[in-house]
PDB file of C-alpha atoms in Angstrom:
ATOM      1  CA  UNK Q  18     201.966 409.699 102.601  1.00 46.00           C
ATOM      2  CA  UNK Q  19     199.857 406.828 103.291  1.00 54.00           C
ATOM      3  CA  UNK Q  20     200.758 403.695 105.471  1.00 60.00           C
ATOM      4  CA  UNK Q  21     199.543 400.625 103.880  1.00 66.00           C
ATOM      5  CA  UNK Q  22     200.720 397.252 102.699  1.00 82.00           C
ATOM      6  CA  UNK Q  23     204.348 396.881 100.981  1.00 85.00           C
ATOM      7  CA  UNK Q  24     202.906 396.114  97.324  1.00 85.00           C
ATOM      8  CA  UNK Q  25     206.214 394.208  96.106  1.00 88.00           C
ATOM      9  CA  UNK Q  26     205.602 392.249  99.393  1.00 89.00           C
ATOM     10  CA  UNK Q  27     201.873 391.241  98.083  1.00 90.00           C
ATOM     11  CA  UNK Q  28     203.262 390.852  94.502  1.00 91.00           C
ATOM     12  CA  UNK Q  29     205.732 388.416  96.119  1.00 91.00           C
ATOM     13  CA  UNK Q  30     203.106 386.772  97.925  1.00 92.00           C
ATOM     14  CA  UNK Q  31     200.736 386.398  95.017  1.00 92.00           C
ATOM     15  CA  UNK Q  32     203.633 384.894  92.936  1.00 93.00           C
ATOM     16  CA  UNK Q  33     205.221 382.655  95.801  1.00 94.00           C
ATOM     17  CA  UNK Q  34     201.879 381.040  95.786  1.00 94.00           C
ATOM     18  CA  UNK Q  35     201.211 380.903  91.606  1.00 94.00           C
ATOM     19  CA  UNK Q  36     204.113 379.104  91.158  1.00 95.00           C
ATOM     20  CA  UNK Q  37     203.863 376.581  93.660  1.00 95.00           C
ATOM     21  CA  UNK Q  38     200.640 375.649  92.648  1.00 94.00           C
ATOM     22  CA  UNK Q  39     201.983 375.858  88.672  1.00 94.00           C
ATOM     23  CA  UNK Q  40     204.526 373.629  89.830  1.00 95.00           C
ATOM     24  CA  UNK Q  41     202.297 371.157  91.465  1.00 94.00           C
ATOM     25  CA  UNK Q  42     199.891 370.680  88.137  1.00 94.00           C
ATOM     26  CA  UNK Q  43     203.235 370.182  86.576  1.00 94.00           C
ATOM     27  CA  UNK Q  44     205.007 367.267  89.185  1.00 93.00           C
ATOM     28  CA  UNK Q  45     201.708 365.806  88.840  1.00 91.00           C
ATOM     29  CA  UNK Q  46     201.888 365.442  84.819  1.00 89.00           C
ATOM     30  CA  UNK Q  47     205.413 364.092  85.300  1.00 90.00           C
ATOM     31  CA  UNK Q  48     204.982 361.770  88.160  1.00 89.00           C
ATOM     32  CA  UNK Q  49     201.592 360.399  86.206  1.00 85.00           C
ATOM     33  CA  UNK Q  50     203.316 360.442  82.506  1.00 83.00           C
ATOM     34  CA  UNK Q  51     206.373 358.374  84.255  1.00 84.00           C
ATOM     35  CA  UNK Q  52     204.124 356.029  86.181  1.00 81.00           C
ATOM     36  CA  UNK Q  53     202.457 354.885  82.508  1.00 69.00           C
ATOM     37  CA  UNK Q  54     199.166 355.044  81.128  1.00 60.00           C
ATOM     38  CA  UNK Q  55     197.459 354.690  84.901  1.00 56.00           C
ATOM     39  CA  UNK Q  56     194.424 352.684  85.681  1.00 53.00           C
ATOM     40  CA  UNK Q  57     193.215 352.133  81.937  1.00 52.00           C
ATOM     41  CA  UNK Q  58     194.231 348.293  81.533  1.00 51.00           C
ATOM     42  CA  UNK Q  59     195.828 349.354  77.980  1.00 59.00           C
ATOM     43  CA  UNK Q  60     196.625 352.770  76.841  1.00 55.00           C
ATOM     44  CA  UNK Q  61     193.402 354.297  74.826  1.00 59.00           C
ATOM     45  CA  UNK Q  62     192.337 357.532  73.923  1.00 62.00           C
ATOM     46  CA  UNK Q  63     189.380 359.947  74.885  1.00 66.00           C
ATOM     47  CA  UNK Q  64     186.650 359.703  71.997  1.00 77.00           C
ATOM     48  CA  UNK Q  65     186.430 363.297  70.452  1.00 77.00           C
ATOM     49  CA  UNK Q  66     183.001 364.028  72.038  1.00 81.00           C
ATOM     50  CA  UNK Q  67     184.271 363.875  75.387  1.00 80.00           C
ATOM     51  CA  UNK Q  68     187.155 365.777  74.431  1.00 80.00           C
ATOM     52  CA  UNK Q  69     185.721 368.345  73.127  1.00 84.00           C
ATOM     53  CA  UNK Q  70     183.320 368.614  76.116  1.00 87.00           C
ATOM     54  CA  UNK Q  71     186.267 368.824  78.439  1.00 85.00           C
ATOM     55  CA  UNK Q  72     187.938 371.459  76.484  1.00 86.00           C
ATOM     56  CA  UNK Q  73     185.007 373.480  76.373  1.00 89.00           C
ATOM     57  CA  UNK Q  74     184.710 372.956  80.161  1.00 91.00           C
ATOM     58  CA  UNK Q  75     188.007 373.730  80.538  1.00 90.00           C
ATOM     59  CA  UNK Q  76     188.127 377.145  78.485  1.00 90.00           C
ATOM     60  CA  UNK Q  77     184.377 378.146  80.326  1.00 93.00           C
ATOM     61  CA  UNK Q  78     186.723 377.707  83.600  1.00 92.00           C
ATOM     62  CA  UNK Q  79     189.499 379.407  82.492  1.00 89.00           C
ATOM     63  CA  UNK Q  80     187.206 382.412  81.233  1.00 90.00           C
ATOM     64  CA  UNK Q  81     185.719 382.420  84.711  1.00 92.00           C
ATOM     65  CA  UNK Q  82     188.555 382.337  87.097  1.00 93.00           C
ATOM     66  CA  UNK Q  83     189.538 385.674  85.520  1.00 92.00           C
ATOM     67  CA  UNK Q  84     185.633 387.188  86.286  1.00 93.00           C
ATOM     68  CA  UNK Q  85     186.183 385.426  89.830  1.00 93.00           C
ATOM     69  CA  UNK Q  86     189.633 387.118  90.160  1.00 92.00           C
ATOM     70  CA  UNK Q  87     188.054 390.415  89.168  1.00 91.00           C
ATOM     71  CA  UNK Q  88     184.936 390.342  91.209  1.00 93.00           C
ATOM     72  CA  UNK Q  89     186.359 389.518  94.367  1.00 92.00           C
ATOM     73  CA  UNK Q  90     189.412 391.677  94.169  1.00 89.00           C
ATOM     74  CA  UNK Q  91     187.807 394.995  92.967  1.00 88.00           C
ATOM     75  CA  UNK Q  92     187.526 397.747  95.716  1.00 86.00           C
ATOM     76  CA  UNK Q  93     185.836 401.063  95.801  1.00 83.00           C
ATOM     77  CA  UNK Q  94     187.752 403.888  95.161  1.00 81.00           C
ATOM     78  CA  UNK Q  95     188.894 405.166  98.833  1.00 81.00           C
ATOM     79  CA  UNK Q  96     189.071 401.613 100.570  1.00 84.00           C
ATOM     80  CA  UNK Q  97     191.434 401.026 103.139  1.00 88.00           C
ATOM     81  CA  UNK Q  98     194.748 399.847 101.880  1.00 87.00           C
ATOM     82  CA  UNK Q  99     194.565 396.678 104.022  1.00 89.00           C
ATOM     83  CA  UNK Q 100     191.368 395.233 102.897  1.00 90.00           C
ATOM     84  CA  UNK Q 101     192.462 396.221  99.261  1.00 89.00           C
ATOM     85  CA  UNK Q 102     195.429 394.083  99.539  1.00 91.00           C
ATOM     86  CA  UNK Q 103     193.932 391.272 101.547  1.00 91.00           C
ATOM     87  CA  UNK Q 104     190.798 391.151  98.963  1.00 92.00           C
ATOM     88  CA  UNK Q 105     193.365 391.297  95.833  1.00 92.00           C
ATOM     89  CA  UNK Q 106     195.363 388.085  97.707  1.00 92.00           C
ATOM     90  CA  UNK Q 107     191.926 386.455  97.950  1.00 93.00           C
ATOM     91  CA  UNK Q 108     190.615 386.934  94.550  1.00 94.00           C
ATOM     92  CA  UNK Q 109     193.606 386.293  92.961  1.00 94.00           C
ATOM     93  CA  UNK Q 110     194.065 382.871  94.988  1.00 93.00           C
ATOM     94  CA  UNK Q 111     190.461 381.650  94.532  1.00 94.00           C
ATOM     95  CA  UNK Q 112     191.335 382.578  90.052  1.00 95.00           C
ATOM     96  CA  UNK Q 113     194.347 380.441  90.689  1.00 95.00           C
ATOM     97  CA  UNK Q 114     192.751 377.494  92.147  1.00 94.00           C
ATOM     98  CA  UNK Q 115     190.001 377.375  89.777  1.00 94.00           C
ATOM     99  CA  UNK Q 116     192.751 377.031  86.770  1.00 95.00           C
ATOM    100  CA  UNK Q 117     195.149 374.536  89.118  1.00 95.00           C
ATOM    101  CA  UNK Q 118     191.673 372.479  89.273  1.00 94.00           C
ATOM    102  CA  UNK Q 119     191.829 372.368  85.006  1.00 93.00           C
ATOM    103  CA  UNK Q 120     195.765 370.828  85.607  1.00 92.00           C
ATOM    104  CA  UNK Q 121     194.486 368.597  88.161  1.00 92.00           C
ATOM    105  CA  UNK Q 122     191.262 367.136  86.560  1.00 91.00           C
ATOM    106  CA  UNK Q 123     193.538 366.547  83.616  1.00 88.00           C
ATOM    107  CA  UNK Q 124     195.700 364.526  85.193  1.00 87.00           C
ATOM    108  CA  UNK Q 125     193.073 362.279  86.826  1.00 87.00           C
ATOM    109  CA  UNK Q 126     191.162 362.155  83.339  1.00 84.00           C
ATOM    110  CA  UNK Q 127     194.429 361.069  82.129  1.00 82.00           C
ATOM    111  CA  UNK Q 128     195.307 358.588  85.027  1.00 82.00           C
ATOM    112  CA  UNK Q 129     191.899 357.025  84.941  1.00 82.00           C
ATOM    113  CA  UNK Q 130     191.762 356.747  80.829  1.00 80.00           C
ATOM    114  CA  UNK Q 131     195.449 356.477  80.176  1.00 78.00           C
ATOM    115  CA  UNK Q 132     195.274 359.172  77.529  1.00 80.00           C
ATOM    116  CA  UNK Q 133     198.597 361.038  78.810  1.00 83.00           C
ATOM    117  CA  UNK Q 134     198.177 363.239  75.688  1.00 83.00           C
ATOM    118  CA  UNK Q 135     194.878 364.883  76.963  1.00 83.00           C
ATOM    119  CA  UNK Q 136     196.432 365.147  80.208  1.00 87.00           C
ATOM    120  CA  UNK Q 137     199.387 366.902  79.151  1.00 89.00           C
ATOM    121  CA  UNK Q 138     197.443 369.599  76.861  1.00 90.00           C
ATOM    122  CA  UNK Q 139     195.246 370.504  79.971  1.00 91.00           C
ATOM    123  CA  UNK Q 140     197.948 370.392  82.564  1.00 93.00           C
ATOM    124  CA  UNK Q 141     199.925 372.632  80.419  1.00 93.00           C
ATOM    125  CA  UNK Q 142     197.223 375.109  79.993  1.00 93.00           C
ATOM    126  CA  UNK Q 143     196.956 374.844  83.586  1.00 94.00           C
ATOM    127  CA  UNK Q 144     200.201 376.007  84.433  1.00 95.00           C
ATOM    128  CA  UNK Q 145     200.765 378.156  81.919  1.00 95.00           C
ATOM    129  CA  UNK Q 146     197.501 380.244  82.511  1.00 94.00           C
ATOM    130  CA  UNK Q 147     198.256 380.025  86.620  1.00 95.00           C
ATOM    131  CA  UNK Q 148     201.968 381.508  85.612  1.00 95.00           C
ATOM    132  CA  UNK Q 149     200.423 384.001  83.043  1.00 94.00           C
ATOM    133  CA  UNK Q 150     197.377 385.214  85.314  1.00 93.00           C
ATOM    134  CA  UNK Q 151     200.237 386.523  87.983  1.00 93.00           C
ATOM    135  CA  UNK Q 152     199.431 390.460  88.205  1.00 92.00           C
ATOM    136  CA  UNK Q 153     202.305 392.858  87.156  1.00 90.00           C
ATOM    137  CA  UNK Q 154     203.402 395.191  89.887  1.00 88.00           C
ATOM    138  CA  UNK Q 155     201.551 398.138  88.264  1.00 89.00           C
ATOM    139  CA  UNK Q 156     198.380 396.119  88.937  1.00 89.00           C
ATOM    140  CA  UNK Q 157     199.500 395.231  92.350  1.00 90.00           C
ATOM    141  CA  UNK Q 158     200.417 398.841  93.231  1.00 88.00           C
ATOM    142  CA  UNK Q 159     197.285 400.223  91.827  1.00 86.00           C
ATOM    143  CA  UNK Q 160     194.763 397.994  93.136  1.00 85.00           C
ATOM    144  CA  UNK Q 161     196.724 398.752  97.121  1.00 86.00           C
ATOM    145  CA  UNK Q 162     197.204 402.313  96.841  1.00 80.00           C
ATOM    146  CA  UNK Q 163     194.255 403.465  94.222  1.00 72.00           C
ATOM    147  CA  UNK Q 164     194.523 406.224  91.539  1.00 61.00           C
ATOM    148  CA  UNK Q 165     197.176 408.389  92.186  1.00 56.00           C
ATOM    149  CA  UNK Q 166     195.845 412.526  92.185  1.00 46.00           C
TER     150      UNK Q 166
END
């Protein structure tokens, strides 16, 4: 029997700290769609080049917090329980940040241009990827304790 990190205690950890930061993309949406259209003097929208720049920004982003996630995270087989656990919180924390900064860049792109429509389409990708890219237990587990003989 090994002695190494509680992996439902890292699970909790890594969600604990998703959902605040899914929550915080979201209060900022809310508090910036309730405020009104933000520093644009009337409410316009983004022309459709820009747009479709920052979506494509936004999904290269995406794409690489995952490959951030996974590079900094993977172990070699036979690492010490410890590190594993304290490189899967840090991989999985820098992939989170990366897709709270689409949520957060949306709502200042929003603010600042008083498109709240953009805004909400990136801050709910935001969240929604931050809440989706939470590891299952199995992962957790696996990653901590390496294949099982």
């Amino acid at each position: 029997m090994r002695l190494g990190p509680d992996a439902d205690a890292v699970r909790a950890q890594v969600r604990m700290f998703s959902y605040a930061l899914a929550a915080g993309v979201v209060i900022l949406a809310v508090v910036i769609g309730l405020t009104g259209v933000g520093a644009a003097a009337e409410p316009t929208t983004l022309e459709t080049p820009i747009r479709i720049t920052v979506i494509m920004a936004a999904a290269f982003l995406l794409a690489g917090a995952r490959a951030l996630t996974e590079r900094i995270a993977t172990v070699l087989p036979g690492t010490d329980p410890h590190v594993a656990a304290s490189r899967l919180l840090t991989g999985v924390l820098a992939g989170q940040g990366v897709r709270e900064l689409i949520g957060l860049a949306g709502g200042l792109i929003g603010f600042l241009a008083g498109d709240l429509a953009f805004m909400a389409v990136l801050a709910a990708a935001s969240a929604l990827t931050i809440v989706i890219a939470v590891p299952g237990q199995d992962e957790v587990r696996g990653r901590i304790e390496g294949p099982r003989s």
